[in-house]
Coordinates of C-alpha atoms in Angstrom, one line a residue:
Chain S
X1 CA -4.8 -10.8 37.6
X2 CA -3.5 -8.0 39.6
X3 CA -0.5 -6.5 38.0
X4 CA 1.2 -6.2 34.5
X5 CA 4.5 -4.8 33.7
X6 CA 5.6 -3.4 30.3
X7 CA 9.1 -3.1 29.1
X8 CA 8.9 -0.8 26.0
X9 CA 6.0 1.7 26.0
X10 CA 5.4 2.2 22.3
X11 CA 2.9 1.6 19.9
X12 CA 2.3 -2.2 20.9
X13 CA 3.1 -2.2 24.2
X14 CA 0.9 1.2 24.7
X15 CA -2.1 -0.3 22.8
X16 CA -2.3 -3.5 24.8
X17 CA -2.4 -1.5 28.2
X18 CA -5.0 0.9 26.9
X19 CA -7.3 -1.8 25.5
X20 CA -6.8 -4.3 28.7
X21 CA -7.5 -1.2 31.2
X22 CA -10.9 -0.4 29.4
X23 CA -12.2 -4.0 30.6
X24 CA -10.2 -4.7 33.3
X25 CA -9.8 -1.4 35.3
X26 CA -8.6 -3.4 38.5
X27 CA -5.1 -4.4 36.7
X28 CA -2.3 -2.2 37.9
X29 CA 0.3 -1.5 35.1
X30 CA 3.6 -0.7 35.6
X31 CA 6.3 -0.2 32.9
X32 CA 9.6 1.0 31.6
X33 CA 11.1 2.6 28.5
X34 CA 14.5 3.4 27.6
X35 CA 13.3 6.7 26.3
X36 CA 12.5 9.1 29.3
X37 CA 10.1 11.1 27.2
X38 CA 8.2 8.0 26.2
X39 CA 7.9 7.2 29.9
X40 CA 6.4 10.3 30.7
X41 CA 3.9 10.2 27.8
X42 CA 3.1 6.7 29.0
X43 CA 2.2 7.9 32.3
X44 CA 0.3 11.2 31.1
X45 CA -1.7 9.1 28.3
X46 CA -2.7 6.6 31.1
X47 CA -1.1 3.6 29.7
X48 CA 0.8 2.9 32.8
X49 CA -0.1 3.8 36.5
X50 CA 3.6 3.9 37.5
X51 CA 7.1 4.0 35.8
X52 CA 9.6 1.3 37.4
X53 CA 12.8 -0.1 35.8
X54 CA 11.8 -3.5 37.2
X55 CA 8.8 -5.7 37.7
X56 CA 7.4 -6.3 41.3
X57 CA 8.0 -10.0 42.3
X58 CA 4.2 -10.3 42.4
X59 CA 3.7 -9.3 38.7
X60 CA 1.3 -11.5 36.7
X61 CA 2.7 -10.8 33.5
X62 CA 5.7 -8.9 32.1
X63 CA 5.4 -7.9 28.4
X64 CA 8.5 -7.1 26.5
X65 CA 7.6 -4.7 23.5
X66 CA 11.1 -3.6 22.6
X67 CA 12.9 -3.8 19.2
X68 CA 13.6 -7.7 17.9
X69 CA 17.4 -7.5 18.4
X70 CA 17.0 -6.1 22.2
X71 CA 14.9 -9.2 23.0
X72 CA 17.3 -11.9 23.6
X73 CA 19.5 -10.3 26.2
X74 CA 16.5 -8.7 27.8
X75 CA 14.5 -11.9 27.8
X76 CA 17.6 -13.7 29.7
X77 CA 17.8 -10.6 32.2
X78 CA 14.0 -10.8 32.9
X79 CA 14.0 -14.7 33.4
X80 CA 17.1 -14.6 35.7
X81 CA 15.1 -12.4 37.9
X82 CA 11.4 -13.6 37.4
X83 CA 9.0 -14.1 40.1
X84 CA 7.8 -17.6 41.0
X85 CA 4.2 -16.8 39.6
X86 CA 5.1 -14.3 36.9
X87 CA 4.7 -15.1 33.0
X88 CA 7.0 -13.1 30.7
X89 CA 5.6 -12.7 27.0
X90 CA 7.1 -10.9 24.2
X91 CA 5.7 -9.1 21.2
X92 CA 8.7 -9.4 18.8
X93 CA 8.1 -9.6 15.1
X94 CA 10.7 -12.5 14.8
X95 CA 10.7 -15.7 17.0
X96 CA 13.6 -18.3 15.8
X97 CA 16.5 -16.8 17.0
X98 CA 15.0 -15.7 20.3
X99 CA 13.9 -19.0 21.1
X100 CA 17.1 -20.7 20.1
X101 CA 18.8 -18.6 22.6
X102 CA 16.5 -19.0 25.6
X103 CA 15.9 -22.5 24.9
X104 CA 18.2 -23.9 27.8
X105 CA 17.4 -21.1 30.5
X106 CA 16.2 -22.8 33.8
X107 CA 13.0 -20.6 33.9
X108 CA 12.3 -21.1 30.2
X109 CA 8.9 -22.5 31.2
X110 CA 8.2 -18.8 32.3
X111 CA 8.4 -17.5 29.0
X112 CA 5.7 -17.4 26.2
X113 CA 6.7 -16.4 23.0
X114 CA 4.3 -14.1 21.2
X115 CA 3.7 -11.9 18.2
X116 CA 0.8 -9.7 17.6
X117 CA 0.0 -9.1 14.0
X118 CA -1.1 -5.6 14.2
X119 CA 0.7 -2.2 13.8
X120 CA 0.5 1.1 11.9
X121 CA 3.4 3.0 10.3
X122 CA 3.5 5.3 13.6
X123 CA 5.5 4.4 16.6
X124 CA 5.8 5.5 20.3
X125 CA 3.2 5.6 23.2
X126 CA 1.4 8.5 21.4
X127 CA 0.6 6.4 18.5
X128 CA -1.1 3.8 20.7
X129 CA -4.8 3.1 20.2
X130 CA -6.9 0.8 22.5
X131 CA -8.6 -0.9 19.4
X132 CA -5.3 -1.7 17.5
X133 CA -5.1 -5.3 18.6
X134 CA -8.9 -6.0 18.5
X135 CA -9.9 -9.0 16.4
X136 CA -6.1 -9.3 15.4
X137 CA -4.2 -12.5 15.2
X138 CA -1.7 -13.6 17.8
X139 CA 0.9 -16.1 16.9
X140 CA 2.3 -18.1 19.7
X141 CA 5.3 -20.1 19.2
X142 CA 6.6 -23.3 21.0
X143 CA 3.4 -23.3 23.3
X144 CA 4.4 -26.7 24.8
X145 CA 7.5 -25.3 26.3
X146 CA 5.6 -23.0 28.7
X147 CA 4.1 -23.9 31.9
X148 CA 0.6 -24.8 31.7
X149 CA -0.7 -22.8 34.7
X150 CA 1.4 -19.3 33.5
X151 CA 0.2 -19.9 30.0
X152 CA -3.3 -19.6 31.1
X153 CA -2.7 -16.0 32.3
X154 CA -1.7 -15.1 28.9
X155 CA -4.5 -16.8 27.4
X156 CA -6.8 -15.1 29.7
X157 CA -5.9 -11.6 28.6
X158 CA -5.6 -12.2 24.7
X159 CA -9.0 -13.5 25.0
X160 CA -10.3 -10.7 26.8
X161 CA -8.8 -8.8 23.9
X162 CA -10.7 -10.8 21.1
X163 CA -7.4 -11.8 19.9
X164 CA -7.4 -14.9 17.6
X165 CA -4.8 -17.4 18.6
X166 CA -2.7 -19.2 16.1
X167 CA 0.2 -21.8 17.0
X168 CA 3.3 -22.4 14.9
X169 CA 7.0 -23.2 15.1
X170 CA 9.6 -20.3 15.4
X171 CA 11.0 -21.2 11.9
X172 CA 7.6 -21.4 10.2
X173 CA 6.9 -18.2 11.9
X174 CA 10.0 -16.3 10.8
X175 CA 9.6 -17.8 7.2
X176 CA 6.1 -16.7 6.6
X177 CA 6.4 -13.3 8.2
X178 CA 9.4 -12.4 5.9
X179 CA 7.0 -13.0 2.9
X180 CA 3.7 -11.3 4.3
X181 CA 5.2 -8.7 6.3
X182 CA 9.0 -7.8 6.2
X183 CA 9.2 -7.9 2.5
X184 CA 6.4 -5.3 2.1
X185 CA 8.3 -3.1 4.3
X186 CA 11.4 -3.2 2.3
X187 CA 9.6 -2.8 -1.0
X188 CA 7.9 0.2 0.4
X189 CA 10.9 1.7 1.6
X190 CA 13.0 1.1 -1.7
X191 CA 9.7 2.7 -3.8
X192 CA 9.9 5.8 -1.4
X193 CA 13.8 5.9 -2.2
X194 CA 13.3 5.5 -5.8
X195 CA 10.6 8.5 -6.1
X196 CA 12.7 10.6 -3.8
X197 CA 15.7 10.1 -6.2
X198 CA 13.7 11.1 -9.0
X199 CA 12.3 14.0 -7.2
X200 CA 15.6 15.6 -7.1
X201 CA 15.2 16.4 -10.6
X202 CA 11.4 17.0 -10.6
X203 CA 10.5 19.0 -7.4
X204 CA 6.7 18.6 -8.4
X205 CA 6.5 15.0 -8.8
X206 CA 4.5 14.1 -5.5
X207 CA 1.7 16.4 -7.0
X208 CA 1.1 14.0 -9.2
X209 CA 0.9 10.9 -6.6
X210 CA -2.7 9.4 -6.2
X211 CA -4.0 7.1 -3.6
X212 CA -2.2 4.2 -5.2
X213 CA 1.2 5.4 -4.4
X214 CA 0.4 6.4 -1.0
X215 CA -0.8 3.0 -0.5
X216 CA 2.1 1.2 -1.7
X217 CA 4.7 3.6 0.0
X218 CA 2.9 3.8 3.5
X219 CA 5.2 1.4 5.1
X220 CA 8.3 3.6 4.1
X221 CA 7.0 5.9 7.1
X222 CA 7.6 3.1 9.3
X223 CA 10.1 3.4 12.4
X224 CA 13.9 2.3 11.4
X225 CA 14.6 1.7 15.0
X226 CA 11.9 -1.0 14.7
X227 CA 13.0 -2.4 11.5
X228 CA 16.4 -2.3 11.2
X229 CA 16.6 -4.9 14.3
X230 CA 13.7 -7.1 12.4
X231 CA 15.9 -7.4 9.3
X232 CA 18.9 -8.1 11.3
X233 CA 17.2 -10.8 13.3
X234 CA 15.5 -12.5 10.2
X235 CA 18.3 -12.2 7.8
X236 CA 18.0 -15.6 6.1
X237 CA 14.3 -15.6 5.4
X238 CA 14.2 -11.9 4.4
X239 CA 17.2 -12.6 1.9
X240 CA 15.1 -15.6 0.5
X241 CA 11.9 -13.3 0.1
X242 CA 13.7 -10.4 -1.3
X243 CA 15.8 -12.4 -3.8
X244 CA 12.6 -14.0 -5.2
X245 CA 10.9 -10.6 -5.3
X246 CA 13.9 -9.1 -7.4
X247 CA 13.8 -12.2 -9.7
X248 CA 10.1 -11.7 -10.4
X249 CA 10.7 -7.9 -11.0
X250 CA 13.6 -8.6 -13.5
X251 CA 11.5 -11.3 -15.1
X252 CA 8.7 -8.8 -15.8
X253 CA 11.3 -6.3 -16.7
X254 CA 12.2 -8.9 -19.2
X255 CA 8.7 -9.2 -20.5
X256 CA 8.3 -5.5 -21.1
X257 CA 11.9 -5.2 -22.8
X258 CA 10.5 -7.8 -25.2
X259 CA 7.2 -6.1 -25.7
X260 CA 5.4 -9.4 -24.4
X261 CA 2.1 -7.4 -23.3
X262 CA 0.2 -10.7 -23.5
X263 CA 2.4 -12.2 -21.4
X264 CA 2.3 -9.2 -18.9
X265 CA -1.7 -9.2 -19.3
X266 CA -1.8 -13.1 -18.4
X267 CA 0.5 -12.8 -15.6
X268 CA -1.5 -9.8 -14.0
X269 CA -4.6 -11.9 -14.5
X270 CA -3.0 -14.9 -12.6
X271 CA -1.9 -12.3 -9.7
X272 CA -5.2 -11.0 -9.5
X273 CA -6.6 -14.0 -7.6
X274 CA -5.0 -12.4 -4.5
X275 CA -8.4 -10.6 -4.6
X276 CA -10.2 -13.5 -3.5
X277 CA -7.7 -14.5 -0.7
X278 CA -7.5 -11.0 0.7
X279 CA -11.1 -10.0 0.4
X280 CA -11.9 -13.1 2.4
X281 CA -10.1 -11.6 5.6
Chain Y
X1 CA -23.8 22.7 -21.7
X2 CA -26.4 20.4 -23.0
X3 CA -24.7 16.9 -24.1
X4 CA -22.0 14.9 -23.1
X5 CA -20.9 11.5 -24.9
X6 CA -18.5 9.0 -23.0
X7 CA -16.8 6.2 -24.9
X8 CA -15.7 3.6 -22.2
X9 CA -18.0 3.4 -19.3
X10 CA -15.7 2.1 -16.7
X11 CA -14.5 3.5 -13.3
X12 CA -13.4 6.8 -14.6
X13 CA -15.9 7.5 -17.4
X14 CA -18.8 6.3 -15.0
X15 CA -17.5 8.4 -12.0
X16 CA -17.1 11.5 -13.8
X17 CA -20.9 10.9 -15.3
X18 CA -22.4 10.6 -11.7
X19 CA -20.6 13.3 -10.4
X20 CA -21.6 15.6 -13.0
X21 CA -25.3 14.6 -13.2
X22 CA -25.8 15.4 -9.7
X23 CA -24.7 18.8 -10.0
X24 CA -25.9 19.7 -13.6
X25 CA -29.3 17.3 -14.1
X26 CA -29.8 19.3 -17.2
X27 CA -27.1 17.7 -19.1
X28 CA -27.8 14.6 -21.3
X29 CA -25.3 12.0 -21.2
X30 CA -24.9 9.3 -24.1
X31 CA -22.2 6.8 -24.2
X32 CA -20.7 3.5 -25.7
X33 CA -18.8 0.7 -24.3
X34 CA -17.4 -2.1 -26.4
X35 CA -18.7 -4.6 -23.6
X36 CA -22.4 -5.1 -24.1
X37 CA -23.1 -5.7 -20.4
X38 CA -21.1 -2.6 -19.2
X39 CA -23.4 -0.6 -21.3
X40 CA -26.6 -2.2 -19.7
X41 CA -25.0 -1.7 -16.3
X42 CA -24.5 2.0 -17.3
X43 CA -28.0 2.4 -18.3
X44 CA -29.2 0.7 -15.1
X45 CA -26.9 2.5 -13.0
X46 CA -27.9 6.2 -14.4
X47 CA -24.4 6.8 -15.8
X48 CA -25.8 7.3 -19.3
X49 CA -29.4 8.4 -20.5
X50 CA -28.8 6.7 -24.0
X51 CA -26.6 4.2 -25.3
X52 CA -25.1 4.7 -28.8
X53 CA -22.1 4.1 -30.7
X54 CA -21.3 7.4 -31.8
X55 CA -22.0 11.0 -30.6
X56 CA -24.4 13.3 -32.2
X57 CA -23.0 16.4 -34.0
X58 CA -24.3 18.7 -31.4
X59 CA -22.6 17.0 -28.4
X60 CA -20.5 19.6 -26.3
X61 CA -17.9 17.0 -24.9
X62 CA -16.8 13.8 -26.0
X63 CA -15.1 11.7 -23.1
X64 CA -12.6 9.1 -24.4
X65 CA -12.2 6.6 -21.1
X66 CA -10.9 3.6 -22.6
X67 CA -7.5 1.7 -22.3
X68 CA -4.4 3.6 -23.1
X69 CA -3.3 1.7 -26.2
X70 CA -6.9 2.0 -27.6
X71 CA -6.7 5.9 -27.6
X72 CA -4.7 6.9 -30.5
X73 CA -6.7 5.1 -33.3
X74 CA -10.1 6.0 -31.3
X75 CA -9.1 9.6 -31.1
X76 CA -8.4 9.8 -34.7
X77 CA -11.6 8.3 -35.7
X78 CA -13.6 10.7 -33.5
X79 CA -11.7 13.8 -34.6
X80 CA -12.5 12.9 -38.0
X81 CA -16.3 13.0 -37.4
X82 CA -16.3 15.7 -34.8
X83 CA -19.0 18.4 -34.9
X84 CA -18.0 21.9 -35.2
X85 CA -18.6 22.9 -31.7
X86 CA -17.7 19.5 -30.0
X87 CA -14.4 19.3 -27.8
X88 CA -12.9 15.7 -27.1
X89 CA -11.0 14.9 -23.9
X90 CA -9.3 11.8 -22.9
X91 CA -8.6 10.4 -19.6
X92 CA -5.6 8.2 -20.4
X93 CA -2.7 7.5 -18.0
X94 CA -0.2 8.2 -20.6
X95 CA 0.1 11.2 -22.7
X96 CA 3.5 11.4 -24.8
X97 CA 2.7 8.6 -27.7
X98 CA -1.1 9.9 -28.0
X99 CA -0.2 13.6 -28.3
X100 CA 2.6 12.8 -30.9
X101 CA 0.4 10.7 -33.1
X102 CA -2.4 13.2 -33.1
X103 CA -0.3 16.1 -33.7
X104 CA -0.8 16.7 -37.3
X105 CA -4.5 16.1 -37.4
X106 CA -6.6 18.8 -39.2
X107 CA -8.7 19.0 -36.1
X108 CA -6.1 18.8 -33.5
X109 CA -7.4 22.0 -31.7
X110 CA -10.8 20.0 -30.8
X111 CA -8.7 17.7 -28.6
X112 CA -7.9 18.2 -25.0
X113 CA -5.1 15.9 -23.6
X114 CA -6.4 15.1 -20.1
X115 CA -5.4 12.6 -17.2
X116 CA -7.7 12.5 -13.9
X117 CA -5.3 11.4 -10.9
X118 CA -7.8 9.2 -9.4
X119 CA -8.7 5.6 -9.5
X120 CA -9.2 2.5 -7.2
X121 CA -8.2 -1.2 -7.5
X122 CA -11.7 -2.0 -9.0
X123 CA -13.0 -1.1 -12.6
X124 CA -16.0 -1.2 -14.5
X125 CA -19.4 0.8 -14.3
X126 CA -20.4 -0.8 -11.1
X127 CA -16.9 0.4 -9.4
X128 CA -18.1 4.1 -10.5
X129 CA -18.3 6.5 -7.5
X130 CA -19.8 10.0 -7.5
X131 CA -17.1 11.6 -5.5
X132 CA -14.2 9.7 -7.0
X133 CA -12.9 12.7 -8.8
X134 CA -14.0 15.4 -6.1
X135 CA -10.9 17.6 -5.4
X136 CA -8.6 15.4 -7.3
X137 CA -5.6 16.7 -9.7
X138 CA -6.5 16.7 -13.5
X139 CA -3.3 17.2 -15.6
X140 CA -3.7 18.9 -18.9
X141 CA -0.9 18.6 -21.4
X142 CA -0.4 20.7 -24.4
X143 CA -3.1 23.2 -23.4
X144 CA -1.9 25.7 -25.8
X145 CA -2.8 23.3 -28.9
X146 CA -6.5 23.3 -28.2
X147 CA -8.8 25.9 -29.3
X148 CA -9.6 28.4 -26.6
X149 CA -13.5 28.7 -26.7
X150 CA -13.8 24.5 -26.9
X151 CA -11.3 24.2 -24.0
X152 CA -13.4 26.5 -22.0
X153 CA -16.2 23.7 -21.9
X154 CA -13.5 21.3 -20.4
X155 CA -12.6 23.9 -17.8
X156 CA -16.4 24.7 -16.9
X157 CA -17.1 20.9 -15.9
X158 CA -13.8 20.1 -14.3
X159 CA -14.4 23.4 -12.1
X160 CA -17.8 22.2 -11.3
X161 CA -16.2 19.0 -10.3
X162 CA -13.7 20.6 -8.0
X163 CA -10.7 19.2 -9.8
X164 CA -7.5 20.9 -9.4
X165 CA -5.9 21.7 -13.0
X166 CA -2.1 21.2 -13.6
X167 CA -0.4 21.7 -16.8
X168 CA 2.4 20.0 -18.0
X169 CA 4.0 18.6 -21.0
X170 CA 3.3 15.0 -22.1
X171 CA 6.9 13.8 -21.8
X172 CA 7.2 15.3 -18.4
X173 CA 4.0 13.7 -17.4
X174 CA 4.6 10.2 -18.6
X175 CA 8.1 10.3 -17.0
X176 CA 6.5 11.6 -13.6
X177 CA 3.6 9.0 -13.9
X178 CA 6.0 6.3 -14.3
X179 CA 7.4 6.8 -11.0
X180 CA 4.5 7.8 -8.7
X181 CA 2.1 5.5 -10.2
X182 CA 3.0 3.1 -12.7
X183 CA 5.9 1.7 -10.8
X184 CA 3.6 1.2 -7.6
X185 CA 1.5 -1.0 -9.6
X186 CA 4.3 -3.3 -10.9
X187 CA 5.9 -3.4 -7.4
X188 CA 2.6 -4.5 -6.1
X189 CA 1.8 -6.9 -8.6
X190 CA 5.1 -8.6 -8.1
X191 CA 4.8 -8.5 -4.4
X192 CA 1.6 -10.4 -4.8
X193 CA 3.2 -12.8 -7.2
X194 CA 6.1 -13.4 -4.6
X195 CA 3.7 -14.4 -1.8
X196 CA 1.6 -16.3 -4.0
X197 CA 4.3 -18.3 -5.2
X198 CA 5.6 -18.9 -1.6
X199 CA 1.9 -19.9 -0.7
X200 CA 2.3 -23.2 -2.8
X201 CA 4.2 -24.4 -0.1
X202 CA 2.5 -22.7 2.9
X203 CA -1.2 -22.6 2.5
X204 CA -1.8 -20.5 5.5
X205 CA 0.4 -17.8 4.7
X206 CA -2.3 -15.2 4.3
X207 CA -3.7 -15.9 7.8
X208 CA -0.5 -14.1 9.0
X209 CA -0.8 -11.1 6.9
X210 CA -1.4 -7.7 8.5
X211 CA -2.5 -4.6 7.3
X212 CA 0.8 -3.6 5.9
X213 CA 0.8 -6.4 3.6
X214 CA -2.8 -5.6 2.5
X215 CA -1.9 -2.0 1.8
X216 CA 1.2 -2.7 -0.2
X217 CA -0.2 -5.2 -2.4
X218 CA -3.9 -3.7 -2.9
X219 CA -2.9 -2.5 -6.3
X220 CA -2.2 -6.1 -7.3
X221 CA -6.2 -6.4 -7.7
X222 CA -6.1 -3.9 -10.7
X223 CA -7.4 -4.7 -14.0
X224 CA -4.7 -6.1 -16.3
X225 CA -7.0 -5.0 -19.3
X226 CA -6.4 -1.4 -18.2
X227 CA -2.3 -1.9 -16.9
X228 CA -1.0 -4.1 -19.8
X229 CA -1.8 -1.4 -22.2
X230 CA -0.4 1.7 -19.9
X231 CA 2.9 -0.4 -19.7
X232 CA 3.0 -0.6 -23.7
X233 CA 2.5 3.0 -23.9
X234 CA 5.0 4.1 -21.4
X235 CA 7.5 1.5 -21.8
X236 CA 10.6 3.8 -21.9
X237 CA 9.7 5.7 -18.6
X238 CA 8.3 2.4 -16.9
X239 CA 11.5 0.7 -17.8
X240 CA 13.9 3.6 -16.2
X241 CA 11.8 3.6 -13.1
X242 CA 11.6 -0.3 -12.8
X243 CA 15.3 -0.5 -13.2
X244 CA 16.1 2.1 -10.7
X245 CA 13.8 0.2 -8.1
X246 CA 15.7 -3.1 -8.7
X247 CA 19.0 -1.4 -8.5
X248 CA 17.9 0.1 -5.0
X249 CA 16.5 -3.4 -3.8
X250 CA 19.5 -5.1 -4.9
X251 CA 21.7 -2.6 -3.0
X252 CA 19.7 -2.9 0.1
X253 CA 19.8 -6.8 -0.3
X254 CA 23.8 -6.1 -0.3
X255 CA 23.8 -4.1 2.8
X256 CA 21.8 -7.0 4.6
X257 CA 24.3 -9.8 3.0
X258 CA 27.3 -7.4 4.6
X259 CA 25.4 -7.2 7.9
X260 CA 25.2 -3.3 7.4
X261 CA 22.7 -2.9 9.9
X262 CA 23.7 1.0 10.7
X263 CA 23.7 1.5 6.9
X264 CA 20.0 -0.1 6.8
X265 CA 19.0 2.2 9.7
X266 CA 20.3 5.5 8.3
X267 CA 18.9 4.6 4.8
X268 CA 15.5 4.0 6.2
X269 CA 15.6 7.2 8.2
X270 CA 16.6 9.2 5.3
X271 CA 13.5 7.8 3.3
X272 CA 11.3 8.5 6.3
X273 CA 11.2 12.1 5.0
X274 CA 8.5 10.9 2.4
X275 CA 6.3 11.3 5.7
X276 CA 6.3 15.1 5.3
X277 CA 5.9 15.0 1.9
X278 CA 2.8 12.6 2.0
X279 CA 1.3 14.2 5.1
X280 CA 1.3 17.6 3.3
X281 CA -1.3 16.5 0.9

């Protein structure tokens, strides 16, 4: 492994490079970001050694870490020009649309569809952290469609980063992520909006907010440039999850309207079993 | 200050005693919990020095730290028997109903309506921590209705614990807390329910959950014995907050249905200003 090129020098692309550079100082990192300031910051922070718009032909791995809706066209363009021994891997939060669009590309076997389950509410190269990916899950979709030899380059670096590989199909991935990630972001944004709307009357309302509020609203700090595209790419599954959530909230409201506090108690008690599931992790 | 009696030896009552004992070892703590095991645990953990159902007549402060819906009757009973120099203070999460019910009590001046803005998703004496209340906000309602001399006993201990006093009327308190605390808990419980419902089809879904999900669903681990009563006591304000939240989620869903991703981007961008507000704290 000699050379890695990263397109999109933000939180994930940057954290990947910082982590790998610590344990594999011999690898040369090149990279590109559409935002010139991000490119300058990535050079300053040592995320990349050289900024260039396209990967050299002898690059081992190209990482695409740009917003979800930019990936189909970008991936097609990268595959068109890809070196004979180069693997391209993406870090996108949605997989079904991307895998479908690239299915018939003559260089399909050069591509590995990936998704690291890691992130924070911050973005950009300055938010990158060398330990962000450590021991996190990395989902691989359609592994059987990637060339065995090229794929091994990806597994080599992902294992070096202590990432836990999981394999699933793109539709299953997008459906599950809608529930355990995308819905959380929408619920948090709308919670933030509801309180901000209320704040227009009560200026001091945030003074009363405790750690519980901070925890549930944290994701409302997330980047719209990342999240609006995810919603676009995973529309169908997100609508399903969001509709189930709204229906559950409405049924809960009906219980309050009916003064059914026993029902509320028992419902909360059942949901408490999420303790056991989350504490296992 | 010689003696403090605590009714309800859970997270808040226990944390209050543990913190104060560290800096005022001369104070004797007595206490009671309707759950015998909590009482035993509170003795073992050094939260109280002696368990007894009622406070001695020479007690300086009685703390009521029981579920919100038990407070009106309990407070009335305690005031009926209160010592001449004793202050009673509650830690309840709702204030309007309680203050209204006790308004005409002949010993009203012995009572200070309080609410420490602190907690975790855990409960019971074993969850108590000496630093839980440190530098947290303590809301006092209807301060003018409490006897000046008795009130000073409360301020003495709250200041010793580094708590930040805020004064507001009970209706304002309940309305604001519905938005910045009670709604967060309901949104988190219903998020947990939505994913648990989905899990019945997809057993491995939690494997895919990242730190964002854990953060938004953390409050769904909270105690139903605490939260069902809060919803009961603050029904009107919670219904207002919950209805606004459901309406915001529904409007957001409409934007997705209409493929209005620019609208979604700009809405998220506006809500991002919550960064500045939360990071100030």
